[in-house]
Amino acid sequence: MTYTPKSICALNGSSVEFHSYYTYPEDNTVTKAFWFIKGTSPLKDLIEEEHYYGRVNYTEKNTNNHTLRITDLITGDSNSFRFRFITDKEGGKYSGGNVELSVTGNLHDYS
């Protein structure tokens, strides 16, 4: 699993995207793919996190490219995120490394 970019520094009020490129055995079918905050237990889909409600969405450009988009950023969004996918096979749970988001400043200060 690889990410692009691995870290982003963004301004309050802006939007960001992280892309995850991944592979898995051909005899598996991905049943769920989501992003979560590193260190949370139990793992919770970022879309279900109250703090991000309505500001997070996912897109898949193909079966091996999953994108996280967060809009209307605030300083409290600074965090480490990870991508996870689950397949239909027993033990088929895979997570990648971390991507880092740092939110600072104000968008209107730079317009």
XYZ file of C-alpha atoms in Angstrom:
111
model
C 0.000 0.000 0.000
C 1.348 3.429 -0.894
C 0.051 6.917 -0.241
C 0.303 10.189 -2.104
C 1.007 12.536 -0.556
C 2.310 11.181 2.748
C 1.845 14.516 4.491
C 0.035 17.775 3.843
C 0.176 21.152 5.538
C -3.058 22.998 4.764
C -4.832 26.209 5.707
C -8.013 26.534 7.768
C -10.979 26.561 5.407
C -9.249 24.645 2.612
C -9.678 21.040 1.422
C -7.208 18.145 1.086
C -7.022 14.774 -0.629
C -4.996 11.701 0.257
C -4.748 8.797 -2.205
C -4.118 5.178 -1.272
C -2.894 2.738 -3.927
C -3.118 -0.898 -2.864
C -3.066 -4.470 -4.104
C -4.491 -7.692 -2.723
C -4.631 -11.363 -3.740
C -6.696 -11.983 -6.882
C -8.920 -14.547 -5.155
C -10.082 -11.916 -2.615
C -12.934 -9.425 -2.951
C -12.765 -6.131 -1.067
C -15.915 -5.816 1.044
C -15.102 -2.546 2.825
C -12.530 0.214 2.384
C -12.224 3.197 4.720
C -9.920 5.674 6.451
C -9.525 6.039 10.221
C -7.594 8.038 12.793
C -4.363 6.340 13.866
C -4.473 5.045 17.428
C -8.245 4.797 17.770
C -9.717 1.670 19.254
C -11.969 0.228 18.136
C -11.313 1.396 14.583
C -14.010 3.755 13.384
C -14.638 4.784 9.794
C -13.695 8.477 9.489
C -17.061 9.195 7.841
C -18.724 8.087 11.101
C -16.575 10.379 13.285
C -18.784 13.194 14.597
C -15.943 15.728 14.294
C -15.733 15.123 10.518
C -19.436 14.628 9.809
C -20.406 16.051 6.423
C -16.832 17.070 5.574
C -15.366 13.692 4.563
C -15.952 11.675 1.438
C -14.292 8.810 -0.381
C -13.894 8.109 -4.062
C -12.482 5.130 -5.909
C -11.089 5.855 -9.349
C -10.521 2.125 -9.821
C -10.458 -0.900 -7.546
C -6.954 -0.127 -6.291
C -7.111 3.641 -5.744
C -9.070 4.957 -2.778
C -9.157 8.713 -2.095
C -9.952 10.528 1.150
C -11.160 14.129 0.811
C -11.678 16.423 3.820
C -13.277 19.843 3.252
C -13.615 23.025 5.340
C -10.512 22.200 7.365
C -10.046 23.465 10.912
C -6.979 23.301 13.155
C -8.554 20.400 15.084
C -8.355 18.257 11.934
C -4.572 17.932 12.307
C -4.017 14.215 12.773
C -2.508 10.965 11.502
C -4.788 8.902 9.273
C -4.592 5.357 7.953
C -6.369 3.474 5.193
C -7.835 0.016 5.756
C -9.548 -2.501 3.549
C -11.265 -5.749 4.407
C -11.706 -8.700 2.071
C -14.090 -11.627 2.007
C -11.382 -14.063 3.183
C -10.737 -14.970 6.832
C -8.018 -12.705 8.237
C -8.354 -10.385 5.228
C -7.872 -7.090 7.071
C -5.103 -4.800 5.820
C -3.970 -1.341 6.954
C -1.298 0.906 5.527
C 1.074 3.303 7.225
C 0.226 6.826 8.281
C -0.514 9.993 6.375
C -0.124 13.242 8.262
C -2.347 16.318 8.099
C -1.333 19.606 9.692
C -3.819 22.475 9.544
C -2.699 26.012 10.296
C -3.349 29.658 9.425
C -6.422 30.974 7.652
C -7.269 30.731 3.997
C -8.456 34.343 3.874
C -5.032 35.555 5.108
C -3.546 34.435 1.785
C -6.187 35.594 -0.690
